Structures are given as structure tokens and as C-alpha cells.
PDB file of C-alpha atoms in Angstrom:
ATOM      1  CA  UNK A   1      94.042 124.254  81.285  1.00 29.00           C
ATOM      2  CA  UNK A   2      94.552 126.014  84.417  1.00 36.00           C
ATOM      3  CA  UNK A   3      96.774 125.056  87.554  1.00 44.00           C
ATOM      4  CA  UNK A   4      95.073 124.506  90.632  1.00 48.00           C
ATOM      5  CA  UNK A   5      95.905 123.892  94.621  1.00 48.00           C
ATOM      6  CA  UNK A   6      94.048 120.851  95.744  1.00 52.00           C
ATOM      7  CA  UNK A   7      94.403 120.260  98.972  1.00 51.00           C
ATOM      8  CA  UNK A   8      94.508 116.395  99.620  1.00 57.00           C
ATOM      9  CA  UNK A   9      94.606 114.262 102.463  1.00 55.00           C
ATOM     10  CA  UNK A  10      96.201 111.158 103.760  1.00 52.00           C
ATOM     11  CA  UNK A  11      96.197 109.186 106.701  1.00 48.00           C
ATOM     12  CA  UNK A  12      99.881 106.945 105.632  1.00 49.00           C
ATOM     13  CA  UNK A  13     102.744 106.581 107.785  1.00 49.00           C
ATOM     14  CA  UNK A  14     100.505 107.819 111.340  1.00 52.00           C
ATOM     15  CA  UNK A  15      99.199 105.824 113.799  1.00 51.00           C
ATOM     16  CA  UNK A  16      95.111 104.937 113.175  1.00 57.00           C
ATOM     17  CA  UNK A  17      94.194 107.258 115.650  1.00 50.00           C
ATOM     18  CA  UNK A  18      96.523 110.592 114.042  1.00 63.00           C
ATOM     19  CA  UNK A  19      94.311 112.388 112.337  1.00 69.00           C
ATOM     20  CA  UNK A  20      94.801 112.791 108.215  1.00 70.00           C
ATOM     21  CA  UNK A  21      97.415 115.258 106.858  1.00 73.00           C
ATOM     22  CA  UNK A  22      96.270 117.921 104.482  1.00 78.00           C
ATOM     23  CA  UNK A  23      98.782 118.855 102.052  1.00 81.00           C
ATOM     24  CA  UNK A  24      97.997 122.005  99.738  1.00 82.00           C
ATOM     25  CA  UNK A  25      98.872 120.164  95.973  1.00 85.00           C
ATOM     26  CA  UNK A  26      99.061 121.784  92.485  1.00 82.00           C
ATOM     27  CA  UNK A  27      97.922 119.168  90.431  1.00 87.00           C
ATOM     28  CA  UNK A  28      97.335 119.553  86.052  1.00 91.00           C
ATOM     29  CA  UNK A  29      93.388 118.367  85.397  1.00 89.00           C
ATOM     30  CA  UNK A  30      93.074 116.288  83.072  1.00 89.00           C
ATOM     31  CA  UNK A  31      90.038 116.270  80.319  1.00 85.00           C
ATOM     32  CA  UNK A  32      87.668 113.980  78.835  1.00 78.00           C
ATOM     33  CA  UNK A  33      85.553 113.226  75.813  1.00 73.00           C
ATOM     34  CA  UNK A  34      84.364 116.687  74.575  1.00 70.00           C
ATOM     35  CA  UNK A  35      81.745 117.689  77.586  1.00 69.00           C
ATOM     36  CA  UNK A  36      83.137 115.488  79.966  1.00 73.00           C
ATOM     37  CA  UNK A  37      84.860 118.382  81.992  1.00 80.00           C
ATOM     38  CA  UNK A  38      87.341 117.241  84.351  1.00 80.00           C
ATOM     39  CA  UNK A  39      87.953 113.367  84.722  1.00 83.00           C
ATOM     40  CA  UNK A  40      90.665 112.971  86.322  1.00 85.00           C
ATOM     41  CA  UNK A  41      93.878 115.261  88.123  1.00 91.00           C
ATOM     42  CA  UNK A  42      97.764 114.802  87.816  1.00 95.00           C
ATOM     43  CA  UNK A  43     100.070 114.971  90.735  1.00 95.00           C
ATOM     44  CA  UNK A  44     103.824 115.697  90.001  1.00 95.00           C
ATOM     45  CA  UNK A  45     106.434 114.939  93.339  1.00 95.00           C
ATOM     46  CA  UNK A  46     108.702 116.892  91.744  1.00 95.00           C
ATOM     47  CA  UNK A  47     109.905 118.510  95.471  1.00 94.00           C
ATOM     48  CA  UNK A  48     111.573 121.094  93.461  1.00 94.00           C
ATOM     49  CA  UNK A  49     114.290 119.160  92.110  1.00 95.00           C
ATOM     50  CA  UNK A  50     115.066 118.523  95.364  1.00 96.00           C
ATOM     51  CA  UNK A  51     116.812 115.268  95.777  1.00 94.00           C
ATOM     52  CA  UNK A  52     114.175 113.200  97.892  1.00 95.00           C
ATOM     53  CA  UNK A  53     111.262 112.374  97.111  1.00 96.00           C
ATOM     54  CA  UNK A  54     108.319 114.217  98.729  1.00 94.00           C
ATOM     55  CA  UNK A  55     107.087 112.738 102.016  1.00 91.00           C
ATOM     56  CA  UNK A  56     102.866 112.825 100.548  1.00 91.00           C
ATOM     57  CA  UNK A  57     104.413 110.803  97.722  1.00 94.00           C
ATOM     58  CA  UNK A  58     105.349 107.848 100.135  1.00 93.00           C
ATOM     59  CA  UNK A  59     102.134 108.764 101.943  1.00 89.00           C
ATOM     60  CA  UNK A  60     100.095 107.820  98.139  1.00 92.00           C
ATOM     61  CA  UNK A  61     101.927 104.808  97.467  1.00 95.00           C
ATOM     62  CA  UNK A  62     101.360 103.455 100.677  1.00 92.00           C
ATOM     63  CA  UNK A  63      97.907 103.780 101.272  1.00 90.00           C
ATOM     64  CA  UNK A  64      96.707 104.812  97.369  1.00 93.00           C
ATOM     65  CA  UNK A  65      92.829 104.591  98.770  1.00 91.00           C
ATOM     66  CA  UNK A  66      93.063 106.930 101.485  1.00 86.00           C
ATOM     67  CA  UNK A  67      93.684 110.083  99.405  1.00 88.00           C
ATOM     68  CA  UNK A  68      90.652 112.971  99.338  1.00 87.00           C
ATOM     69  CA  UNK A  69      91.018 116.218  97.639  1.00 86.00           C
ATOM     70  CA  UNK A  70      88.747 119.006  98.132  1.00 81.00           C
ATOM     71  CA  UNK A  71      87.281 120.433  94.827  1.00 73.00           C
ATOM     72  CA  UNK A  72      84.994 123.477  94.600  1.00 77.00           C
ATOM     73  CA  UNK A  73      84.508 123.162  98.318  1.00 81.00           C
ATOM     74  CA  UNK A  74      83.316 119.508  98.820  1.00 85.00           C
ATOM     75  CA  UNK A  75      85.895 116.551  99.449  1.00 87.00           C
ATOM     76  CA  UNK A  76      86.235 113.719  96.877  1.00 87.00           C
ATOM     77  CA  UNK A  77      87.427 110.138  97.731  1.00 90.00           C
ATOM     78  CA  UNK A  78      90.004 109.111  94.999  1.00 91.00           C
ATOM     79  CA  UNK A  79      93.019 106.532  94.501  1.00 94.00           C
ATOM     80  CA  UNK A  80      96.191 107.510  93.885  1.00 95.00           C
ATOM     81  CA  UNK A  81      98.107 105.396  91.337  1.00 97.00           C
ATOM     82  CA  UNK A  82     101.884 105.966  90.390  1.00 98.00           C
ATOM     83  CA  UNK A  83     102.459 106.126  86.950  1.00 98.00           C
ATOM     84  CA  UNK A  84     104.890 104.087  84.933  1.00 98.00           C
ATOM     85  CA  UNK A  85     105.914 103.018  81.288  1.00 98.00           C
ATOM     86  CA  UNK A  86     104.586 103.879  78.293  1.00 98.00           C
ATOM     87  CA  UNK A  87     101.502 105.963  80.133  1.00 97.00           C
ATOM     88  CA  UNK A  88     104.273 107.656  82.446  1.00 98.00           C
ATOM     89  CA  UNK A  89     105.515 109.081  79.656  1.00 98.00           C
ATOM     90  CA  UNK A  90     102.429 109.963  77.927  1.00 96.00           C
ATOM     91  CA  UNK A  91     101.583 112.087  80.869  1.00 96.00           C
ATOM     92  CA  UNK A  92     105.143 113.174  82.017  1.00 97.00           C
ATOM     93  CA  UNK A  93     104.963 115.045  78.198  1.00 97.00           C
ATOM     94  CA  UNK A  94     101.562 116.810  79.147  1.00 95.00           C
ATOM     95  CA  UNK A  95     102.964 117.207  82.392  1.00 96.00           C
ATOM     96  CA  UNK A  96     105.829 119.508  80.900  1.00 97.00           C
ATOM     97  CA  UNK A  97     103.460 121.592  78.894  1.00 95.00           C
ATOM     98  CA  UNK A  98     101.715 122.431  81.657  1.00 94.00           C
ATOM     99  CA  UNK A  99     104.232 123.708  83.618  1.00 94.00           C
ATOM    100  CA  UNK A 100     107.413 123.308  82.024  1.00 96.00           C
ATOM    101  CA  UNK A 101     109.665 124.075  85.224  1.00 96.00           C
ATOM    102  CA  UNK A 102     109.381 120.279  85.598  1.00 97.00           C
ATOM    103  CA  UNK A 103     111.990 119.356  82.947  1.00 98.00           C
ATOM    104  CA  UNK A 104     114.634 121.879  85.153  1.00 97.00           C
ATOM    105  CA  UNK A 105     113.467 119.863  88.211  1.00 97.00           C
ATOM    106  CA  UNK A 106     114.082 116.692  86.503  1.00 97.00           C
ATOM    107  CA  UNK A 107     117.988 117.769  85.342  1.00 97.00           C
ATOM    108  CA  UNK A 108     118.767 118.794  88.669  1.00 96.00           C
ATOM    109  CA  UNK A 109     118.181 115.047  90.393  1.00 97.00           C
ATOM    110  CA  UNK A 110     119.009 111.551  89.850  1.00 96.00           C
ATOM    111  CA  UNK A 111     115.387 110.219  90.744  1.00 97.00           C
ATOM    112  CA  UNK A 112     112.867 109.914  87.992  1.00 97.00           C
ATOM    113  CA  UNK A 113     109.880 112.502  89.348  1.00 98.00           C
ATOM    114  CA  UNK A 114     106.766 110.186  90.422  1.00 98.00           C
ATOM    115  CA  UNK A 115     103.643 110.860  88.674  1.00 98.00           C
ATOM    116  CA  UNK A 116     100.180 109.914  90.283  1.00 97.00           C
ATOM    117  CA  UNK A 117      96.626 109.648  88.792  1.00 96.00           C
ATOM    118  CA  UNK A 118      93.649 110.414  90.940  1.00 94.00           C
ATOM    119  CA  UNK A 119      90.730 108.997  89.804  1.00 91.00           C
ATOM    120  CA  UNK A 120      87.702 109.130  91.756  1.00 89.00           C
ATOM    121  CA  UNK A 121      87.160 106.238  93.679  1.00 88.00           C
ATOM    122  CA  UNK A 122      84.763 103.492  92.720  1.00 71.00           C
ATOM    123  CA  UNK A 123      85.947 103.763  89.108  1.00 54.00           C
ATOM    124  CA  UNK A 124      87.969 102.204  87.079  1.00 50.00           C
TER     125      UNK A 124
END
């Protein structure tokens, strides 16, 4: 597994007529079935271990459909779905294998760290 910076885009929290933010994302990929490749992509807010939450996490569970990332040069509708429970964490364990900063940025704050799926849109 390798890190990446997906950009991903958002149109929560403007007016209709503001254009979408892009915000620049490191998200873990995750895999499927052997062959599958990449199904699906993990999104951490940690912020750092900053005390708020980040302001694209708000924008996700606002508007979950509205989210595109850009992979390999071509943009990909997904929706973003906050994590909780039992799957939360499932993934929050991968999650600190990946990059295992994220248990620091968890001790340092009060907030549990949200934790979003992507999946492509259209699926289930």
C-alpha cells in the first residue's frame, strides 16, 4: 500500500452558484478480491490532532454525493460515507498501520477522528 494525494471536490456549505472546492487529500486505498486492484479509498479528518474537525469533513457529511476525486488524471464521482461501529474500527486499525501518526493525533484531542469511505458512485 502506498499513500496518495487525491484531490477531491465538494460543492457543501457554498451557495449553488460557488464553484466546488478542491482539497488536496491523502487518503489509504483500500483492496479487493485478489485482482480487483483498488475498490475503494479511506479518508482520515484527523486535522493533525488539531482540536476541530476539518472543514471538508463537514463539507462530506453534508452533501456525501457531491464528492469527486481525481485518480490517474480523470475525475471519479463517489459518496462519501462516515464510518461508525464495529466497521469504524475495523478500518480505524488499518488506518493506523498505514500511517501510524494517527494514533498521536488521536491522544492529543477529545473528538473521535471521522473516517469516510469513498466508493464510487452508483454502487453499493
Amino acid at each position: 500500500m502506498s499513500a496518495g494525494r487525491t484531490p477531491a471536490r465538494s460543492k457543501a456549505g457554498r451557495p449553488e452558484a460557488a464553484a466546488p472546492r478542491t482539497t488536496p487529500l491523502a487518503c489509504m486505498p483500500e483492496y479487493g478480491s485478489e485482482g480487483d486492484g483498488v475498490t475503494g479509498r479511506i479518508l482520515t479528518g484527523s486535522n493533525f490532532g488539531r482540536p476541530g474537525h476539518p472543514a471538508w469533513t463537514a463539507d462530506l457529511l453534508a452533501h456525501p454525493d457531491d464528492a469527486v476525486i481525481n485518480g490517474k488524471g480523470h475525475d471519479i464521482a463517489v459518496r462519501a460515507r462516515l464510518l461508525e461501529g464495529a466497521e469504524r474500527a475495523e478500518v480505524w486499525q488499518a488506518a493506523l498501520t498505514f500511517w501510524p501518526p494517527y494514533a498521536t493525533y488521536q491522544a492529543r484531542v477529545e473528538r473521535e477522528i471521522r473516517l469516510f469511505r469513498l466508493e464510487r458512485r452508483g454502487t453499493s
